[in-house]
XYZ file of C-alpha atoms in Angstrom:
553
model
C 253.668 187.694 140.132
C 252.474 189.447 137.015
C 249.054 190.180 135.693
C 248.793 187.090 133.542
C 249.362 184.747 136.509
C 246.168 185.706 138.353
C 243.271 183.314 138.576
C 240.836 181.960 141.182
C 243.135 179.101 142.189
C 245.562 181.630 143.619
C 242.991 182.405 146.300
C 241.811 185.606 144.683
C 238.133 185.830 143.844
C 237.884 186.884 140.171
C 235.152 189.339 141.187
C 237.186 190.929 143.997
C 240.598 192.571 144.065
C 242.756 195.120 142.289
C 241.532 196.066 138.833
C 242.930 198.270 136.107
C 241.187 201.365 134.822
C 242.427 203.241 131.776
C 242.584 207.023 131.814
C 242.059 207.952 128.179
C 242.034 211.267 126.258
C 238.508 212.213 125.210
C 239.183 211.696 121.498
C 240.274 208.073 122.128
C 237.450 207.003 124.484
C 235.199 205.529 121.796
C 238.014 203.471 120.271
C 239.249 202.075 123.604
C 235.732 201.329 124.850
C 234.938 199.400 121.658
C 238.131 197.343 121.934
C 237.394 196.521 125.574
C 233.810 195.515 124.748
C 234.686 193.101 121.951
C 237.321 191.485 124.165
C 234.925 191.138 127.105
C 237.099 193.361 129.306
C 234.881 196.417 129.831
C 233.419 196.621 133.336
C 229.823 197.445 132.517
C 228.893 197.804 136.180
C 230.833 201.056 136.373
C 230.296 204.179 134.327
C 232.894 205.916 132.202
C 233.484 209.173 134.060
C 235.578 212.345 133.611
C 238.920 211.929 135.325
C 239.819 214.448 138.039
C 243.385 213.960 139.208
C 242.800 215.635 142.573
C 240.101 213.052 143.344
C 242.187 210.059 142.355
C 243.042 209.014 145.909
C 239.598 209.384 147.450
C 237.670 206.240 148.397
C 234.274 206.167 146.744
C 231.151 204.064 146.370
C 230.183 203.901 142.714
C 226.846 202.056 142.917
C 225.155 199.307 144.869
C 226.893 196.542 142.891
C 230.496 197.684 143.099
C 232.166 199.295 146.068
C 235.272 201.320 145.347
C 237.425 200.665 148.418
C 240.577 202.597 147.583
C 242.530 203.987 144.696
C 246.263 203.733 144.143
C 248.178 206.683 142.638
C 247.933 207.091 138.904
C 250.989 206.369 136.807
C 251.956 207.292 133.292
C 251.998 204.383 130.898
C 255.658 203.689 130.380
C 255.333 202.481 126.803
C 253.426 205.525 125.571
C 255.431 208.023 123.621
C 253.829 210.858 125.545
C 251.610 211.307 128.525
C 249.447 213.647 126.533
C 248.562 217.289 126.985
C 247.756 217.943 130.641
C 244.977 220.331 129.562
C 243.184 217.673 127.511
C 240.059 216.251 129.170
C 240.507 212.588 130.075
C 238.019 209.905 131.074
C 238.351 206.877 133.337
C 237.308 203.618 131.658
C 236.945 200.743 134.190
C 237.978 197.250 133.126
C 237.715 193.752 134.580
C 241.451 193.306 134.004
C 242.881 192.207 137.346
C 246.298 193.038 138.810
C 247.851 191.331 141.795
C 251.222 190.361 143.195
C 252.349 187.934 145.858
C 252.549 190.523 148.625
C 249.235 192.171 147.829
C 251.000 195.458 147.103
C 250.193 197.427 143.991
C 252.788 199.776 142.573
C 253.868 201.643 139.459
C 255.701 198.674 137.974
C 252.593 196.487 138.281
C 250.402 199.184 136.699
C 252.820 199.814 133.835
C 253.170 196.108 133.062
C 249.409 195.557 133.286
C 248.605 198.509 131.032
C 251.218 197.585 128.452
C 249.959 193.978 128.360
C 246.332 195.079 128.130
C 246.985 197.478 125.247
C 248.887 194.749 123.417
C 245.848 192.497 123.773
C 243.556 195.279 122.536
C 245.892 195.857 119.572
C 246.474 199.426 120.737
C 250.175 199.257 121.760
C 251.123 202.754 120.615
C 248.104 204.761 121.698
C 249.456 207.998 123.242
C 248.263 209.831 126.326
C 247.010 206.839 128.335
C 247.553 206.484 132.081
C 246.881 203.575 134.422
C 244.785 203.595 137.571
C 244.718 200.672 139.994
C 241.574 200.364 142.108
C 240.718 197.972 144.905
C 237.058 197.134 144.526
C 234.661 194.430 145.549
C 231.446 193.311 143.930
C 229.133 190.493 144.983
C 229.363 187.163 143.168
C 226.696 187.011 140.517
C 225.697 184.634 137.757
C 228.301 184.716 135.009
C 226.735 186.672 132.175
C 227.701 186.392 128.528
C 228.880 190.009 128.591
C 231.317 189.173 131.427
C 233.039 186.391 129.520
C 236.464 186.918 127.997
C 237.232 185.667 124.503
C 238.735 182.545 126.062
C 235.551 181.946 128.060
C 233.451 182.441 124.951
C 235.548 179.891 123.054
C 235.196 177.270 125.801
C 231.484 178.000 126.158
C 231.000 177.459 122.425
C 232.949 174.198 122.548
C 230.874 172.903 125.477
C 227.626 173.693 123.660
C 228.765 171.800 120.547
C 229.824 168.582 122.296
C 227.763 165.520 121.273
C 224.669 165.025 123.441
C 225.952 161.707 124.827
C 229.161 163.450 125.961
C 227.301 166.420 127.441
C 225.133 164.031 129.419
C 228.269 162.759 131.173
C 229.588 166.207 132.134
C 230.118 166.468 135.910
C 228.562 169.966 136.092
C 226.504 172.382 134.027
C 228.189 174.792 131.637
C 228.000 177.843 133.876
C 229.486 176.025 136.873
C 232.283 174.702 134.688
C 233.041 178.161 133.363
C 233.112 179.701 136.814
C 236.031 177.449 137.832
C 238.196 178.504 134.881
C 241.076 180.929 134.733
C 240.571 183.518 131.986
C 244.094 184.888 132.026
C 246.293 184.415 128.985
C 248.977 186.053 126.872
C 249.174 186.167 123.093
C 252.550 186.260 121.393
C 251.417 186.071 117.813
C 250.586 183.532 116.618
C 250.826 181.648 119.962
C 248.427 181.613 122.902
C 250.231 181.125 126.222
C 248.078 179.845 129.090
C 248.930 179.698 132.823
C 249.681 176.403 134.566
C 246.309 176.684 136.310
C 244.330 176.546 133.048
C 241.459 174.033 133.456
C 243.200 172.621 136.523
C 240.429 173.070 139.111
C 237.817 170.414 139.734
C 235.910 169.107 137.888
C 238.022 169.904 134.790
C 240.816 167.304 135.217
C 238.253 164.487 135.443
C 236.270 165.911 132.530
C 239.279 166.234 130.220
C 240.613 162.779 131.125
C 237.384 161.191 129.914
C 237.308 162.931 126.531
C 238.486 161.573 123.219
C 241.358 163.267 121.396
C 238.893 164.514 118.791
C 236.958 166.332 121.507
C 240.133 167.965 122.836
C 241.071 168.936 119.301
C 237.695 170.624 119.027
C 238.428 172.584 122.219
C 241.789 173.822 120.921
C 240.397 174.660 117.500
C 237.569 176.644 119.086
C 240.097 178.626 121.130
C 242.350 179.229 118.122
C 239.453 180.447 116.024
C 238.179 182.834 118.693
C 241.552 184.261 119.668
C 243.006 184.213 116.139
C 246.063 182.094 116.985
C 247.561 178.915 115.522
C 249.458 177.457 118.506
C 248.607 176.926 122.190
C 250.962 176.133 125.068
C 250.968 176.012 128.863
C 253.518 178.358 130.391
C 255.855 177.329 133.198
C 258.762 178.877 135.114
C 262.240 178.529 133.635
C 263.883 175.689 135.626
C 267.108 176.500 137.441
C 268.458 173.029 136.642
C 268.249 170.818 133.542
C 269.236 167.177 132.924
C 272.908 166.676 132.171
C 273.233 164.479 129.093
C 277.025 164.635 128.889
C 277.961 163.237 132.316
C 276.775 161.019 135.135
C 275.534 164.016 137.084
C 271.779 164.173 137.443
C 271.455 167.847 136.533
C 273.329 171.022 135.732
C 272.651 174.747 135.906
C 270.354 175.963 133.151
C 272.782 178.637 131.981
C 271.042 178.873 128.595
C 267.739 179.709 130.341
C 265.994 177.111 128.180
C 262.192 176.855 128.627
C 262.228 173.093 129.084
C 258.997 173.101 131.118
C 256.846 174.643 128.391
C 253.952 172.304 127.501
C 252.732 172.555 123.879
C 249.016 171.728 123.553
C 248.170 172.516 119.956
C 250.148 173.234 116.790
C 253.571 172.047 115.618
C 256.213 173.544 117.921
C 258.986 171.336 116.539
C 261.442 168.922 118.128
C 262.683 170.205 121.516
C 265.995 168.385 121.056
C 267.054 170.154 117.854
C 270.435 171.842 117.877
C 270.947 175.343 116.453
C 271.567 175.251 112.705
C 270.363 177.197 109.691
C 268.050 174.369 108.600
C 266.551 174.000 112.058
C 266.119 177.750 112.326
C 264.097 177.745 109.120
C 261.930 174.850 110.305
C 261.317 176.144 113.838
C 258.211 177.893 115.136
C 258.847 181.580 115.922
C 256.729 184.158 117.730
C 257.061 187.885 118.320
C 255.809 190.753 120.437
C 256.193 194.529 120.528
C 257.171 196.492 123.631
C 258.075 200.181 123.559
C 257.788 200.044 119.752
C 260.572 197.435 119.759
C 259.927 194.054 118.137
C 261.382 190.963 119.772
C 261.407 187.496 118.200
C 262.023 184.081 119.729
C 261.365 180.348 119.308
C 259.298 179.454 122.429
C 260.452 175.842 122.515
C 264.112 176.859 122.807
C 264.244 180.382 124.221
C 262.664 182.208 127.151
C 260.940 185.587 127.050
C 260.334 187.715 130.143
C 257.668 190.366 129.687
C 258.123 191.445 133.314
C 261.364 193.256 132.442
C 259.519 195.933 130.475
C 259.959 198.562 133.185
C 263.744 198.150 133.013
C 263.716 198.177 129.216
C 261.755 201.417 129.366
C 264.147 202.924 131.911
C 267.140 202.266 129.661
C 265.432 204.260 126.924
C 265.363 207.276 129.234
C 268.773 207.202 130.916
C 270.230 210.660 130.416
C 273.722 209.457 129.630
C 272.513 207.872 126.409
C 272.279 209.922 123.201
C 268.837 210.656 121.838
C 267.558 208.504 118.944
C 268.311 209.689 115.462
C 265.833 211.543 113.288
C 265.020 208.385 111.343
C 263.960 206.547 114.503
C 261.864 208.993 116.474
C 262.048 212.316 114.705
C 264.375 213.759 117.361
C 267.639 215.592 116.891
C 270.563 213.238 117.483
C 273.215 214.295 119.970
C 276.640 214.759 118.383
C 278.421 212.487 120.867
C 278.552 208.731 120.459
C 278.765 205.910 122.959
C 278.849 202.127 122.987
C 277.142 199.722 125.359
C 277.823 196.103 126.323
C 275.222 193.460 127.197
C 276.951 190.490 128.810
C 273.791 188.318 128.793
C 272.075 189.429 125.613
C 269.455 186.705 125.131
C 267.143 187.701 122.271
C 268.013 191.359 122.784
C 265.965 192.278 125.866
C 268.178 195.177 126.938
C 270.473 195.380 123.912
C 267.537 196.538 121.790
C 266.685 199.271 124.303
C 270.228 200.605 123.971
C 269.934 200.546 120.182
C 266.546 202.265 120.298
C 267.968 204.928 122.618
C 270.570 205.795 120.000
C 273.682 203.947 121.165
C 276.079 203.753 118.225
C 277.395 200.258 118.888
C 276.011 197.527 121.147
C 278.334 194.619 121.889
C 276.501 191.455 122.980
C 277.516 188.129 124.482
C 275.238 185.078 124.408
C 275.728 181.294 124.569
C 272.327 180.069 123.359
C 272.377 179.784 119.573
C 268.568 179.929 119.427
C 268.611 183.209 121.329
C 271.187 184.644 118.962
C 269.018 183.747 115.984
C 266.071 185.424 117.691
C 268.226 188.494 118.291
C 269.278 188.536 114.646
C 265.684 188.264 113.432
C 264.503 190.874 115.902
C 267.244 193.294 114.915
C 266.206 192.905 111.284
C 262.554 193.593 112.170
C 263.640 196.804 113.911
C 265.824 197.915 111.022
C 269.168 197.404 112.788
C 272.117 195.555 111.304
C 273.679 192.767 113.361
C 276.957 190.922 112.896
C 277.406 187.514 114.548
C 280.926 186.548 115.615
C 281.917 183.384 117.416
C 283.599 180.009 117.518
C 280.877 177.995 119.272
C 278.527 177.164 116.394
C 280.389 178.089 113.221
C 278.063 176.036 111.089
C 275.627 178.966 111.010
C 275.782 180.626 107.641
C 275.675 184.057 109.292
C 278.498 183.328 111.751
C 282.024 184.563 111.351
C 285.006 183.008 113.024
C 286.959 184.616 115.857
C 289.644 185.741 113.452
C 287.091 188.064 111.817
C 286.105 189.933 114.986
C 288.566 192.740 114.323
C 286.693 193.664 111.160
C 284.361 196.179 112.770
C 281.915 197.702 110.311
C 278.873 199.919 110.617
C 276.680 197.183 112.163
C 274.564 198.419 115.082
C 274.857 195.201 117.085
C 278.023 193.126 117.301
C 277.059 189.748 118.767
C 279.629 187.292 120.133
C 278.410 183.699 120.279
C 280.559 182.632 123.188
C 280.964 182.915 126.943
C 281.333 186.443 128.259
C 284.589 185.427 129.941
C 286.116 186.387 126.585
C 284.579 189.869 126.640
C 287.574 191.682 128.124
C 289.993 190.408 125.488
C 287.479 191.033 122.699
C 286.986 194.616 123.821
C 290.743 195.187 124.017
C 290.936 194.184 120.346
C 288.097 196.491 119.285
C 288.237 199.462 121.693
C 290.027 201.784 119.280
C 287.468 201.057 116.553
C 284.286 201.865 118.505
C 282.968 204.779 120.581
C 283.736 204.579 124.331
C 281.788 201.947 126.266
C 279.786 203.882 128.871
C 277.168 201.276 129.836
C 277.521 197.597 130.715
C 274.449 195.475 131.420
C 274.765 192.395 133.629
C 271.264 190.943 133.315
C 271.417 187.500 134.864
C 269.471 186.060 137.804
C 269.550 185.119 140.594
C 272.842 187.026 140.573
C 275.065 188.514 137.897
C 278.062 188.717 140.254
C 280.159 186.369 138.102
C 280.240 189.063 135.409
C 281.033 192.118 137.540
C 284.794 191.841 137.214
C 284.393 191.486 133.449
C 282.083 194.498 133.357
C 284.722 196.688 135.015
C 287.314 195.612 132.461
C 285.147 196.399 129.429
C 283.938 199.786 130.712
C 285.831 202.700 129.157
C 289.145 202.939 131.089
C 289.322 206.733 130.762
C 285.760 208.037 131.021
C 284.151 205.269 133.055
C 280.384 204.880 133.039
C 277.538 202.848 134.532
C 277.322 199.133 135.236
C 273.772 197.803 135.644
C 274.081 194.832 138.015
C 271.007 192.604 138.295
C 270.390 190.720 141.534
C 267.593 188.969 143.429
C 267.565 190.393 146.935
C 265.378 189.915 149.997
C 263.321 193.097 150.241
C 264.482 193.743 153.791
C 268.152 193.430 152.742
C 268.223 195.730 149.715
C 270.061 198.627 151.402
C 272.558 196.286 153.029
C 273.178 194.556 149.691
C 273.631 197.962 148.075
C 276.560 198.714 150.398
C 278.037 195.256 149.867
C 277.919 195.583 146.085
C 279.591 198.993 146.154
C 282.381 197.522 148.297
C 282.854 194.635 145.847
C 283.058 196.957 142.859
C 285.351 199.399 144.651
C 287.768 196.583 145.489
C 287.810 195.373 141.884
C 288.273 198.870 140.462
C 291.241 199.477 142.769
C 292.779 196.229 141.571
C 292.757 197.416 137.959
C 293.693 201.038 138.669
C 296.783 200.779 140.881
C 298.830 203.771 142.093
C 301.179 204.998 139.383
C 298.885 203.797 136.618
C 298.504 206.254 133.692
C 294.725 205.712 133.975
C 292.694 208.123 136.097
C 291.554 207.297 139.626
C 287.880 206.363 139.810
C 285.063 207.028 142.222
C 282.658 204.128 142.796
C 279.124 204.569 144.107
C 275.644 203.157 143.674
C 273.786 205.848 141.786
C 270.349 204.171 141.954
C 268.566 200.929 142.868
C 265.720 200.006 140.529
C 263.198 197.557 141.939
C 261.901 195.785 138.836
C 259.443 193.201 140.116
C 258.729 190.692 142.849
C 260.641 187.522 142.008
C 259.217 185.495 144.886
C 257.476 186.322 148.162
C 259.789 188.729 149.974
C 262.360 188.709 147.148
C 262.803 191.559 144.665
C 264.541 191.600 141.299
C 266.714 194.711 141.576
C 269.139 196.532 139.320
C 272.000 198.335 141.041
C 273.329 201.199 138.905
C 277.019 201.305 139.795
C 278.669 204.548 138.730
C 282.413 204.250 138.069
C 283.655 207.724 137.196
C 286.972 209.626 137.207
C 287.511 211.605 140.406
C 286.558 215.273 140.206
C 290.152 216.484 140.010
C 290.937 214.315 137.014
C 287.619 214.470 135.185
C 288.400 217.932 133.841
C 291.581 216.609 132.229
C 289.747 214.006 130.167
C 289.398 215.155 126.592
C 287.954 212.238 124.698
C 286.653 213.181 121.268
C 283.634 210.862 121.458
C 282.943 211.351 125.146
C 279.449 211.876 126.487
C 278.804 213.042 130.018
C 276.907 210.881 132.476
C 274.339 212.786 134.486
């Protein structure tokens, strides 16, 4: 469970729990404090204090209103370009921004996600030198003050006060009691406000809303839009595993396109959910965007999912040592002379493909079935200044699509996107391998398991130099080490099948180099990435002399 899913209906008192504090360089304190204040997120019951790292784990009592029970270790904000000068004085700014997960455990991934989301909301996504501190604290329930209200609470409070007197007389509770039952969590993907399923779901709100006229509800949405500076509002919902099957008698089929069919639009024109991908429909659709790690991603929320919880993995890909450093034009760093390619077998709107591009990968080959996702990828690539070429035979009516016969025409595009099933990836790569740098990374980002793509991943990995395959999997927390061994055995068997004795290709060593625990997917279940290293054996590695090779470390 991520930060934006927390509210009183989950059994967590909004005045008790795990809260985020920001550790800010002295020269940025005034700016961050002001942003927190205007968004109603500054905890005014705690003082801003100098940060002493050696005291970070000590329980403390701050004052008679708030008891500091325990502090979790500090973590560097993953999306910051730098952690700042260690000699610079920093200050701890407490917030009322709450962090919680299903198991009640607070870790680095939770803190990084919470901090990144908070800074996005404060419009400070690129502020350097910030760290996150998670603190378990408890304060007594008090009357909800105006200063404690978030922007969403302020908008609803204003709407309640402006209802006609005859309507207000019928309200089942006073304003303050109504506000205390609300969830104040939300996410903004400009220009859309995304609310949790629990929004206004606790009594007496359902009864209240059912008795209002549409004009009154319109007033509520308009008040929220005005306060939060958005144009559209929707209720979020999990991506369903199954969707209705319109082409057969079967009741449902696997949602392989990861379509957000459970999203509930409340306000604004989101479009027709049944529209098929086409240039005209693309132009008419409603699109939103967000920025993570200085990378812009674009999608149409009615047709395409977006998972903000994968930010820790996106960040990790930016730092993998086997990838070349970004060029001077991107981050002012010296580019490494070697070049590599990467493959994303489930590209979506560019979740991981864009991280590879940002890291300096010369060519990123992508496979994706959802035409709406491909259009989002194309728009996002353009926003980031990367060229993208779309190749495929699924929806050739797109003006930017090229047919399969054109796939051999490899140019200088940064992203080569195949609009088709990834079962074709091996043959596509065979046709293009001599025209691109060696493929050293393959991403298999599909849940609950990407196992259907592992054999394909082995085939597209460079057959001489090998590389890393990032295999995504949902695993019971208690079974992670056992699953690690099982996955290595599966990959080793497949590698041996393609590299038989007497083959001119080198023999390969297969091992799991690392297991990255991304986030809790469900109680007791973790979304993990298994980094499978497939490398030439030591005796043969020295014989490999590939002009564009880059060494994995």
